[in-house]
Short mmCIF file of N, CA and C in Angstrom, two decimals:
data_model
loop_
_atom_site.label_atom_id
_atom_site.label_comp_id
_atom_site.label_asym_id
_atom_site.label_seq_id
_atom_site.Cartn_x
_atom_site.Cartn_y
_atom_site.Cartn_z
N UNK A 1 -12.13 4.17 3.41
CA UNK A 1 -12.00 5.37 2.54
C UNK A 1 -12.22 4.98 1.16
N UNK A 2 -11.54 3.90 0.36
CA UNK A 2 -11.63 3.56 -0.91
C UNK A 2 -11.38 2.06 -1.16
N UNK A 3 -12.04 1.46 -2.15
CA UNK A 3 -11.72 0.13 -2.46
C UNK A 3 -10.50 0.20 -3.48
N UNK A 4 -10.04 1.40 -3.93
CA UNK A 4 -9.00 1.39 -4.87
C UNK A 4 -7.63 1.11 -4.11
N UNK A 5 -6.68 0.94 -5.01
CA UNK A 5 -5.25 0.49 -4.54
C UNK A 5 -4.40 1.84 -4.59
N UNK A 6 -3.64 1.92 -3.39
CA UNK A 6 -2.74 2.96 -3.33
C UNK A 6 -1.36 2.50 -4.12
N UNK A 7 -1.07 3.58 -4.89
CA UNK A 7 0.19 3.13 -5.76
C UNK A 7 1.37 4.05 -5.25
N UNK A 8 1.09 5.07 -4.57
CA UNK A 8 2.15 6.19 -4.22
C UNK A 8 1.80 7.15 -3.25
N UNK A 9 2.79 7.86 -2.77
CA UNK A 9 2.57 9.14 -1.92
C UNK A 9 3.46 10.17 -2.56
N UNK A 10 2.95 11.37 -2.74
CA UNK A 10 3.72 12.47 -3.21
C UNK A 10 4.52 13.18 -2.13
N UNK A 11 5.88 13.11 -2.04
CA UNK A 11 6.58 13.59 -1.00
C UNK A 11 6.80 15.04 -1.16
N UNK A 12 7.26 15.52 -2.25
CA UNK A 12 7.53 17.00 -2.54
C UNK A 12 7.46 17.30 -4.08
N UNK A 13 7.68 18.59 -4.31
CA UNK A 13 7.67 19.09 -5.77
C UNK A 13 9.19 18.71 -6.23
N UNK A 14 9.30 18.75 -7.59
CA UNK A 14 10.66 18.43 -8.07
C UNK A 14 10.81 19.38 -9.25
N UNK A 15 11.88 20.50 -8.98
CA UNK A 15 11.97 21.45 -10.04
C UNK A 15 10.80 22.58 -9.90
N UNK A 16 10.90 23.26 -11.16
CA UNK A 16 9.92 24.43 -11.12
C UNK A 16 8.80 24.31 -12.09
N UNK A 17 8.91 23.13 -12.72
CA UNK A 17 7.91 22.88 -13.97
C UNK A 17 6.64 22.05 -13.58
N UNK A 18 6.44 21.92 -12.28
CA UNK A 18 5.44 21.21 -11.92
C UNK A 18 5.50 19.68 -11.63
N UNK A 19 6.61 19.12 -11.77
CA UNK A 19 6.84 17.68 -11.48
C UNK A 19 6.78 17.50 -9.90
N UNK A 20 6.54 16.30 -9.57
CA UNK A 20 6.51 15.92 -8.16
C UNK A 20 7.29 14.57 -7.98
N UNK A 21 7.88 14.39 -6.62
CA UNK A 21 8.51 13.17 -6.37
C UNK A 21 7.51 12.29 -5.67
N UNK A 22 7.53 10.98 -6.00
CA UNK A 22 6.47 10.02 -5.40
C UNK A 22 7.19 9.00 -4.80
N UNK A 23 7.01 8.51 -3.77
CA UNK A 23 7.29 7.34 -3.00
C UNK A 23 6.45 6.26 -3.60
N UNK A 24 6.71 5.38 -4.24
CA UNK A 24 5.85 4.23 -4.69
C UNK A 24 5.56 3.18 -3.49
N UNK A 25 4.22 2.86 -3.68
CA UNK A 25 3.76 1.82 -2.63
C UNK A 25 3.29 0.54 -3.21
N UNK A 26 3.78 0.53 -4.45
CA UNK A 26 3.59 -0.70 -5.17
C UNK A 26 4.83 -1.60 -5.22
N UNK A 27 4.72 -2.89 -5.74
CA UNK A 27 5.80 -3.80 -5.56
C UNK A 27 6.93 -3.36 -6.47
N UNK A 28 6.59 -2.67 -7.64
CA UNK A 28 7.61 -2.31 -8.62
C UNK A 28 7.47 -0.86 -8.99
N UNK A 29 8.34 0.29 -8.76
CA UNK A 29 8.19 1.48 -9.22
C UNK A 29 7.74 1.67 -10.91
N UNK A 30 8.27 0.45 -11.49
CA UNK A 30 8.08 0.50 -13.06
C UNK A 30 6.53 0.57 -13.28
N UNK A 31 5.73 -0.01 -12.35
CA UNK A 31 4.23 0.12 -12.54
C UNK A 31 3.88 1.30 -12.93
N UNK A 32 4.45 2.42 -12.63
CA UNK A 32 3.92 3.81 -13.05
C UNK A 32 4.17 4.00 -14.56
N UNK A 33 4.92 3.18 -15.28
CA UNK A 33 4.95 3.27 -16.64
C UNK A 33 3.71 3.06 -17.39
N UNK A 34 2.90 2.18 -16.71
CA UNK A 34 1.54 1.73 -17.24
C UNK A 34 0.45 2.43 -16.81
N UNK A 35 0.58 3.33 -15.84
CA UNK A 35 -0.43 4.14 -15.29
C UNK A 35 -0.70 5.31 -16.00
N UNK A 36 -1.97 5.66 -16.34
CA UNK A 36 -2.28 6.96 -17.16
C UNK A 36 -2.80 8.02 -16.42
N UNK A 37 -3.46 7.63 -15.21
CA UNK A 37 -4.45 8.58 -14.44
C UNK A 37 -4.42 7.94 -13.05
N UNK A 38 -4.46 8.82 -11.98
CA UNK A 38 -4.50 8.55 -10.56
C UNK A 38 -5.65 9.28 -9.94
N UNK A 39 -6.17 8.59 -8.87
CA UNK A 39 -7.14 9.38 -8.02
C UNK A 39 -6.22 9.91 -6.91
N UNK A 40 -6.59 11.21 -6.65
CA UNK A 40 -5.68 11.99 -5.52
C UNK A 40 -6.52 12.07 -4.27
N UNK A 41 -5.84 11.75 -3.16
CA UNK A 41 -6.67 11.76 -1.80
C UNK A 41 -5.55 12.60 -0.99
N UNK A 42 -6.05 13.49 -0.39
CA UNK A 42 -5.35 14.44 0.70
C UNK A 42 -6.13 14.23 1.99
N UNK A 43 -5.42 13.94 3.17
CA UNK A 43 -6.02 13.72 4.32
C UNK A 43 -7.21 12.72 4.28
N UNK A 44 -7.16 11.67 3.63
CA UNK A 44 -8.20 10.74 3.53
C UNK A 44 -9.46 11.07 2.70
N UNK A 45 -9.34 12.32 2.05
CA UNK A 45 -10.46 12.72 1.21
C UNK A 45 -9.93 12.85 -0.23
N UNK A 46 -11.06 12.39 -0.92
CA UNK A 46 -10.89 12.34 -2.55
C UNK A 46 -10.81 13.89 -2.94
N UNK A 47 -9.68 14.19 -3.79
CA UNK A 47 -9.59 15.64 -4.18
C UNK A 47 -9.96 15.68 -5.76
N UNK A 48 -9.31 14.86 -6.52
CA UNK A 48 -9.34 14.84 -7.96
C UNK A 48 -8.63 13.77 -8.59
N UNK A 49 -8.97 13.62 -9.85
CA UNK A 49 -8.07 12.61 -10.72
C UNK A 49 -7.19 13.44 -11.39
N UNK A 50 -6.10 12.91 -11.59
CA UNK A 50 -4.97 13.72 -12.39
C UNK A 50 -4.37 12.64 -13.58
N UNK A 51 -4.35 13.20 -14.70
CA UNK A 51 -3.58 12.41 -15.80
C UNK A 51 -2.12 12.60 -15.88
N UNK A 52 -1.44 11.44 -15.93
CA UNK A 52 -0.05 11.66 -15.99
C UNK A 52 0.47 11.79 -17.17
N UNK A 53 1.44 13.00 -17.42
CA UNK A 53 1.90 13.36 -18.58
C UNK A 53 3.27 12.74 -18.87
N UNK A 54 4.03 12.51 -17.90
CA UNK A 54 5.30 11.79 -18.05
C UNK A 54 5.73 11.19 -16.68
N UNK A 55 6.58 10.25 -16.82
CA UNK A 55 7.12 9.41 -15.52
C UNK A 55 8.70 9.33 -15.75
N UNK A 56 9.40 9.66 -14.86
CA UNK A 56 10.90 9.47 -14.76
C UNK A 56 11.10 8.44 -13.34
N UNK A 57 12.28 7.70 -13.66
CA UNK A 57 12.57 7.02 -12.42
C UNK A 57 14.00 7.48 -11.96
N UNK A 58 14.05 7.55 -10.71
CA UNK A 58 15.52 8.18 -10.09
C UNK A 58 15.45 7.34 -8.80
N UNK A 59 16.57 6.22 -8.83
CA UNK A 59 16.80 5.39 -7.58
C UNK A 59 15.30 4.72 -7.36
N UNK A 60 14.93 4.97 -6.06
CA UNK A 60 13.58 4.27 -5.70
C UNK A 60 12.38 5.23 -5.80
N UNK A 61 12.64 6.38 -6.33
CA UNK A 61 11.63 7.35 -6.48
C UNK A 61 11.09 7.53 -7.80
N UNK A 62 9.90 7.89 -8.02
CA UNK A 62 9.30 8.15 -9.34
C UNK A 62 9.06 9.77 -9.41
N UNK A 63 9.38 10.20 -10.39
CA UNK A 63 9.04 11.55 -10.69
C UNK A 63 8.05 11.82 -11.78
N UNK A 64 6.97 12.29 -11.30
CA UNK A 64 5.63 12.31 -12.21
C UNK A 64 5.53 13.82 -12.57
N UNK A 65 4.95 14.02 -13.82
CA UNK A 65 4.47 15.25 -14.55
C UNK A 65 3.02 15.01 -14.76
N UNK A 66 2.16 15.78 -14.14
CA UNK A 66 0.68 15.70 -14.50
C UNK A 66 0.32 16.85 -15.43
N UNK A 67 -0.72 16.36 -16.24
CA UNK A 67 -1.20 17.27 -17.19
C UNK A 67 -1.87 18.50 -16.46
N UNK A 68 -1.70 19.61 -16.86
CA UNK A 68 -2.27 20.74 -16.29
C UNK A 68 -1.56 21.50 -15.01
N UNK A 69 -0.54 20.82 -14.51
CA UNK A 69 0.21 21.17 -13.59
C UNK A 69 1.56 21.65 -14.04
N UNK A 70 1.75 22.92 -14.20
CA UNK A 70 3.05 23.45 -14.71
C UNK A 70 3.92 24.24 -14.01
N UNK A 71 3.71 24.41 -12.71
CA UNK A 71 4.76 25.10 -11.91
C UNK A 71 4.79 24.72 -10.59
N UNK A 72 5.79 24.95 -9.91
CA UNK A 72 6.16 24.52 -8.60
C UNK A 72 4.92 24.91 -7.57
N UNK A 73 4.41 26.02 -7.53
CA UNK A 73 3.30 26.48 -6.76
C UNK A 73 2.13 25.52 -6.81
N UNK A 74 1.73 25.11 -8.01
CA UNK A 74 0.63 24.28 -8.14
C UNK A 74 1.01 22.85 -7.67
N UNK A 75 2.14 22.43 -8.09
CA UNK A 75 2.71 21.05 -7.59
C UNK A 75 2.75 20.88 -6.08
N UNK A 76 3.13 22.09 -5.30
CA UNK A 76 3.31 22.02 -3.84
C UNK A 76 1.92 21.76 -3.13
N UNK A 77 0.81 21.95 -3.80
CA UNK A 77 -0.64 21.85 -3.23
C UNK A 77 -0.94 20.34 -2.97
N UNK A 78 -0.05 19.43 -3.75
CA UNK A 78 -0.23 18.07 -3.63
C UNK A 78 0.76 17.32 -2.63
N UNK A 79 1.47 18.23 -2.13
CA UNK A 79 2.58 17.48 -1.18
C UNK A 79 1.76 16.53 -0.10
N UNK A 80 2.13 15.53 0.03
CA UNK A 80 1.65 14.45 1.00
C UNK A 80 0.26 13.61 0.66
N UNK A 81 -0.02 14.01 -0.75
CA UNK A 81 -1.43 13.38 -1.17
C UNK A 81 -0.96 11.85 -1.57
N UNK A 82 -2.10 11.04 -1.50
CA UNK A 82 -1.90 9.64 -1.64
C UNK A 82 -2.50 9.32 -3.07
N UNK A 83 -1.78 8.51 -3.86
CA UNK A 83 -2.24 8.37 -5.29
C UNK A 83 -3.00 7.00 -5.39
N UNK A 84 -4.00 6.77 -5.92
CA UNK A 84 -4.76 5.48 -6.10
C UNK A 84 -5.15 5.17 -7.51
N UNK A 85 -5.22 3.95 -7.72
CA UNK A 85 -5.74 3.53 -9.08
C UNK A 85 -7.05 2.67 -8.79
N UNK A 86 -7.94 2.54 -9.77
CA UNK A 86 -8.88 1.51 -9.62
C UNK A 86 -8.45 0.04 -9.43
N UNK A 87 -9.09 -0.68 -8.54
CA UNK A 87 -8.70 -1.96 -8.39
C UNK A 87 -8.44 -2.82 -9.69
N UNK A 88 -9.53 -2.72 -10.66
CA UNK A 88 -9.28 -3.37 -11.86
C UNK A 88 -8.01 -3.12 -12.69
N UNK A 89 -7.48 -1.93 -12.35
CA UNK A 89 -6.24 -1.81 -13.06
C UNK A 89 -4.98 -2.12 -12.40
N UNK A 90 -5.06 -2.86 -11.22
CA UNK A 90 -4.09 -3.33 -10.49
C UNK A 90 -3.25 -4.49 -11.14
N UNK A 91 -2.11 -4.80 -10.84
CA UNK A 91 -1.33 -5.92 -11.36
C UNK A 91 -1.95 -7.16 -11.11
N UNK A 92 -1.86 -8.08 -12.02
CA UNK A 92 -2.43 -9.29 -11.88
C UNK A 92 -1.66 -10.03 -10.74
N UNK A 93 -2.46 -10.80 -9.95
CA UNK A 93 -1.80 -11.55 -8.83
C UNK A 93 -1.77 -13.07 -9.22
N UNK A 94 -0.70 -13.58 -8.64
CA UNK A 94 -0.51 -15.33 -8.74
C UNK A 94 -1.43 -15.89 -7.61
N UNK A 95 -1.60 -16.98 -7.69
CA UNK A 95 -2.33 -17.64 -6.64
C UNK A 95 -1.57 -17.63 -5.45
N UNK A 96 -2.22 -17.24 -4.28
CA UNK A 96 -1.58 -17.13 -2.94
C UNK A 96 -1.09 -15.64 -2.80
N UNK A 97 -1.23 -14.77 -3.73
CA UNK A 97 -0.69 -13.26 -3.51
C UNK A 97 -2.11 -12.67 -3.28
N UNK A 98 -1.89 -11.36 -2.46
CA UNK A 98 -3.04 -10.63 -2.19
C UNK A 98 -2.54 -9.12 -2.17
N UNK A 99 -3.28 -8.29 -2.34
CA UNK A 99 -3.06 -6.88 -2.28
C UNK A 99 -3.07 -6.43 -0.59
N UNK A 100 -2.09 -5.72 -0.26
CA UNK A 100 -2.19 -5.37 1.30
C UNK A 100 -3.42 -4.94 1.79
N UNK A 101 -4.15 -4.05 0.92
CA UNK A 101 -5.47 -3.48 1.05
C UNK A 101 -6.49 -4.53 1.61
N UNK A 102 -6.26 -5.68 0.87
CA UNK A 102 -7.30 -6.92 1.12
C UNK A 102 -7.00 -7.54 2.53
N UNK A 103 -5.71 -7.35 3.02
CA UNK A 103 -5.61 -8.27 4.34
C UNK A 103 -5.69 -7.23 5.60
N UNK A 104 -5.70 -5.90 5.23
CA UNK A 104 -5.77 -5.03 6.51
C UNK A 104 -7.22 -5.01 6.98
N UNK A 105 -7.24 -5.31 8.21
CA UNK A 105 -8.58 -5.42 9.05
C UNK A 105 -9.13 -7.04 9.01
N UNK A 106 -8.43 -7.75 8.32
CA UNK A 106 -8.93 -9.39 8.33
C UNK A 106 -8.74 -9.93 9.79
N UNK A 107 -9.56 -10.80 10.19
CA UNK A 107 -9.61 -11.37 11.38
C UNK A 107 -8.34 -12.42 11.37
N UNK A 108 -7.72 -12.63 12.55
CA UNK A 108 -6.55 -13.45 12.58
C UNK A 108 -6.95 -14.43 13.78
N UNK A 109 -6.78 -15.86 13.32
CA UNK A 109 -7.12 -16.80 14.40
C UNK A 109 -5.77 -17.85 14.31
N UNK A 110 -5.63 -18.46 15.44
CA UNK A 110 -4.35 -19.22 15.35
C UNK A 110 -4.93 -20.76 14.99
N UNK A 111 -3.97 -21.53 14.66
CA UNK A 111 -4.32 -22.96 14.25
C UNK A 111 -4.87 -23.68 15.39
N UNK A 112 -4.73 -23.15 16.63
CA UNK A 112 -5.43 -23.85 17.75
C UNK A 112 -6.82 -23.33 18.10
N UNK A 113 -7.32 -22.32 17.28
CA UNK A 113 -8.69 -21.85 17.32
C UNK A 113 -8.74 -20.54 18.17
N UNK A 114 -7.66 -19.90 18.62
CA UNK A 114 -7.67 -18.73 19.65
C UNK A 114 -7.72 -17.46 18.51
N UNK A 115 -8.64 -16.65 19.03
CA UNK A 115 -8.90 -15.42 18.18
C UNK A 115 -7.68 -14.38 18.65
N UNK A 116 -6.74 -14.08 17.65
CA UNK A 116 -5.71 -13.23 17.90
C UNK A 116 -5.91 -11.67 17.80
N UNK A 117 -6.75 -11.38 16.87
CA UNK A 117 -6.97 -10.08 16.56
C UNK A 117 -7.26 -9.64 15.17
N UNK A 118 -6.90 -8.57 14.61
CA UNK A 118 -6.97 -8.19 13.23
C UNK A 118 -5.60 -7.61 12.69
N UNK A 119 -5.40 -7.88 11.42
CA UNK A 119 -4.30 -7.18 10.82
C UNK A 119 -4.45 -5.74 10.75
N UNK A 120 -3.41 -4.99 11.31
CA UNK A 120 -3.54 -3.44 11.45
C UNK A 120 -2.64 -3.07 10.43
N UNK A 121 -1.59 -3.67 10.03
CA UNK A 121 -0.69 -2.93 9.13
C UNK A 121 0.36 -4.17 8.53
N UNK A 122 1.05 -3.83 7.54
CA UNK A 122 2.05 -4.75 6.89
C UNK A 122 3.32 -3.91 6.68
N UNK A 123 4.40 -4.45 7.30
CA UNK A 123 5.75 -3.80 7.24
C UNK A 123 6.49 -4.43 6.31
N UNK A 124 6.96 -3.80 5.51
CA UNK A 124 7.99 -4.50 4.31
C UNK A 124 9.31 -4.28 4.70
N UNK A 125 9.91 -5.45 4.89
CA UNK A 125 11.17 -5.25 5.45
C UNK A 125 12.34 -5.79 4.52
N UNK A 126 12.01 -6.22 3.29
CA UNK A 126 13.02 -6.63 2.45
C UNK A 126 13.18 -8.12 2.50
N UNK A 127 13.40 -8.78 3.43
CA UNK A 127 13.42 -10.20 3.58
C UNK A 127 11.96 -10.94 3.35
N UNK A 128 11.09 -10.42 4.26
CA UNK A 128 9.67 -10.90 4.09
C UNK A 128 8.76 -9.83 4.86
N UNK A 129 7.67 -9.76 4.53
CA UNK A 129 6.73 -8.78 5.08
C UNK A 129 6.52 -9.28 6.53
N UNK A 130 6.02 -8.34 7.38
CA UNK A 130 5.62 -8.69 8.69
C UNK A 130 4.29 -8.09 8.89
N UNK A 131 3.43 -8.94 9.31
CA UNK A 131 2.10 -8.44 9.59
C UNK A 131 1.90 -8.14 11.06
N UNK A 132 1.29 -6.89 11.23
CA UNK A 132 1.16 -6.42 12.69
C UNK A 132 -0.32 -6.68 12.91
N UNK A 133 -0.37 -7.47 13.97
CA UNK A 133 -1.72 -7.86 14.47
C UNK A 133 -2.22 -7.05 15.72
N UNK A 134 -3.31 -6.35 15.72
CA UNK A 134 -3.84 -5.74 16.81
C UNK A 134 -4.60 -6.73 17.77
N UNK A 135 -4.12 -6.93 18.86
CA UNK A 135 -4.78 -8.02 19.71
C UNK A 135 -5.83 -7.30 20.54
N UNK A 136 -6.82 -8.21 21.10
CA UNK A 136 -7.85 -7.54 21.81
C UNK A 136 -7.35 -6.78 23.08
N UNK A 137 -6.34 -7.36 23.67
CA UNK A 137 -5.77 -6.75 24.93
C UNK A 137 -4.84 -5.42 24.67
N UNK A 138 -4.86 -4.97 23.61
CA UNK A 138 -4.15 -3.90 23.18
C UNK A 138 -2.62 -4.00 22.84
N UNK A 139 -2.22 -5.41 22.93
CA UNK A 139 -0.84 -5.57 22.43
C UNK A 139 -0.74 -5.75 20.98
N UNK A 140 0.43 -5.62 20.44
CA UNK A 140 0.59 -5.96 19.04
C UNK A 140 1.42 -7.41 18.81
N UNK A 141 1.00 -8.08 17.87
CA UNK A 141 1.79 -9.36 17.61
C UNK A 141 2.43 -9.05 16.24
N UNK A 142 3.68 -9.38 15.97
CA UNK A 142 4.27 -9.13 14.80
C UNK A 142 4.48 -10.47 14.47
N UNK A 143 3.90 -10.84 13.04
CA UNK A 143 3.95 -12.23 12.55
C UNK A 143 4.82 -12.03 11.17
N UNK A 144 5.81 -12.80 11.01
CA UNK A 144 6.40 -12.91 9.68
C UNK A 144 5.58 -13.39 8.71
N UNK A 145 5.50 -12.91 7.68
CA UNK A 145 4.56 -13.59 6.28
C UNK A 145 5.37 -14.63 5.65
N UNK A 146 5.56 -15.61 6.49
CA UNK A 146 6.28 -16.84 5.90
C UNK A 146 5.41 -18.03 5.95
N UNK A 147 5.61 -19.04 5.10
CA UNK A 147 4.62 -20.19 5.13
C UNK A 147 4.52 -20.97 6.50
N UNK A 148 5.63 -20.87 7.20
CA UNK A 148 5.42 -21.57 8.60
C UNK A 148 4.49 -20.79 9.48
N UNK A 149 4.25 -19.57 9.28
CA UNK A 149 3.40 -18.76 10.13
C UNK A 149 1.89 -18.56 9.56
N UNK A 150 1.86 -18.29 8.41
CA UNK A 150 0.73 -17.82 7.57
C UNK A 150 0.18 -19.21 6.90
N UNK A 151 -0.92 -19.74 7.59
CA UNK A 151 -1.21 -21.07 7.09
C UNK A 151 -2.37 -20.96 6.11
N UNK A 152 -3.24 -19.94 6.30
CA UNK A 152 -4.35 -19.74 5.21
C UNK A 152 -4.88 -18.47 5.26
N UNK A 153 -5.04 -17.82 4.08
CA UNK A 153 -5.59 -16.41 4.06
C UNK A 153 -6.94 -16.50 3.09
N UNK A 154 -7.99 -16.38 3.78
CA UNK A 154 -9.36 -16.56 3.12
C UNK A 154 -9.89 -15.20 2.98
N UNK A 155 -9.72 -14.50 2.01
CA UNK A 155 -10.15 -13.03 1.67
C UNK A 155 -11.64 -13.01 1.73
N UNK A 156 -12.23 -14.04 1.03
CA UNK A 156 -13.70 -13.97 0.93
C UNK A 156 -14.39 -13.98 2.14
N UNK A 157 -13.87 -14.87 3.15
CA UNK A 157 -14.64 -15.08 4.56
C UNK A 157 -13.96 -14.26 5.58
N UNK A 158 -12.85 -13.22 5.22
CA UNK A 158 -12.20 -12.24 6.06
C UNK A 158 -11.62 -13.04 7.19
N UNK A 159 -10.75 -13.96 7.02
CA UNK A 159 -10.08 -14.69 8.07
C UNK A 159 -8.81 -15.24 7.68
N UNK A 160 -7.80 -15.08 8.52
CA UNK A 160 -6.40 -15.43 8.19
C UNK A 160 -6.03 -16.52 9.38
N UNK A 161 -5.58 -17.79 9.03
CA UNK A 161 -5.29 -18.71 10.09
C UNK A 161 -3.73 -18.79 10.10
N UNK A 162 -3.09 -18.69 11.30
CA UNK A 162 -1.72 -18.53 11.50
C UNK A 162 -1.30 -19.57 12.59
N UNK A 163 0.00 -19.92 12.58
CA UNK A 163 0.68 -20.59 13.60
C UNK A 163 1.67 -19.70 14.04
N UNK A 164 1.52 -19.43 15.36
CA UNK A 164 2.53 -18.54 16.19
C UNK A 164 3.56 -19.16 16.66
N UNK A 165 4.78 -18.95 15.97
CA UNK A 165 6.07 -19.59 16.43
C UNK A 165 6.42 -19.33 17.75
N UNK A 166 6.95 -20.31 18.49
CA UNK A 166 7.45 -20.15 19.78
C UNK A 166 8.31 -18.96 20.22
N UNK A 167 7.87 -18.19 21.18
CA UNK A 167 8.48 -16.91 21.52
C UNK A 167 8.00 -15.75 20.99
N UNK A 168 7.12 -15.72 19.86
CA UNK A 168 6.51 -14.54 19.21
C UNK A 168 5.59 -13.73 20.16
N UNK A 169 4.87 -14.56 20.84
CA UNK A 169 3.89 -13.91 21.89
C UNK A 169 4.58 -13.07 23.00
N UNK A 170 5.75 -13.44 23.31
CA UNK A 170 6.46 -12.74 24.43
C UNK A 170 7.18 -11.48 23.85
N UNK A 171 7.24 -11.34 22.78
CA UNK A 171 7.96 -10.17 22.16
C UNK A 171 7.15 -8.88 22.44
#
């Protein structure tokens, strides 16, 4: 769809003046305080760019007001929309950190040379992320994103080398 970075999903409108509630998909909801414009996708199709007029934070939700959207009816049109920013506007990464978008689809091989499949999804559990690996036989392998399991992630060559802990293949 896009090489941009997803920062949130509009869940519903908020109030009658065109604000929307956004579930942030970034590491920090405070990231929205720095964003001035988002690309809007609905059902995986680009719709428009919207300028952010104001940002409020409430618990884990971000409430956005977009320029030019001034009533609930207009805001409701964006329910379920995904919000993206250009990759170059993404937060700086430390060494060994990756955007989730960069590892989705990456090939996964074991430290023994076995082709395990590809990363299909990343589950954020709180303690550590869990990589969902789609295996060639149709099964899923759930790998905790910990240094004992994830040995190397080579984004440039599209390959992740992992160590599968005893018992994980049987789950």
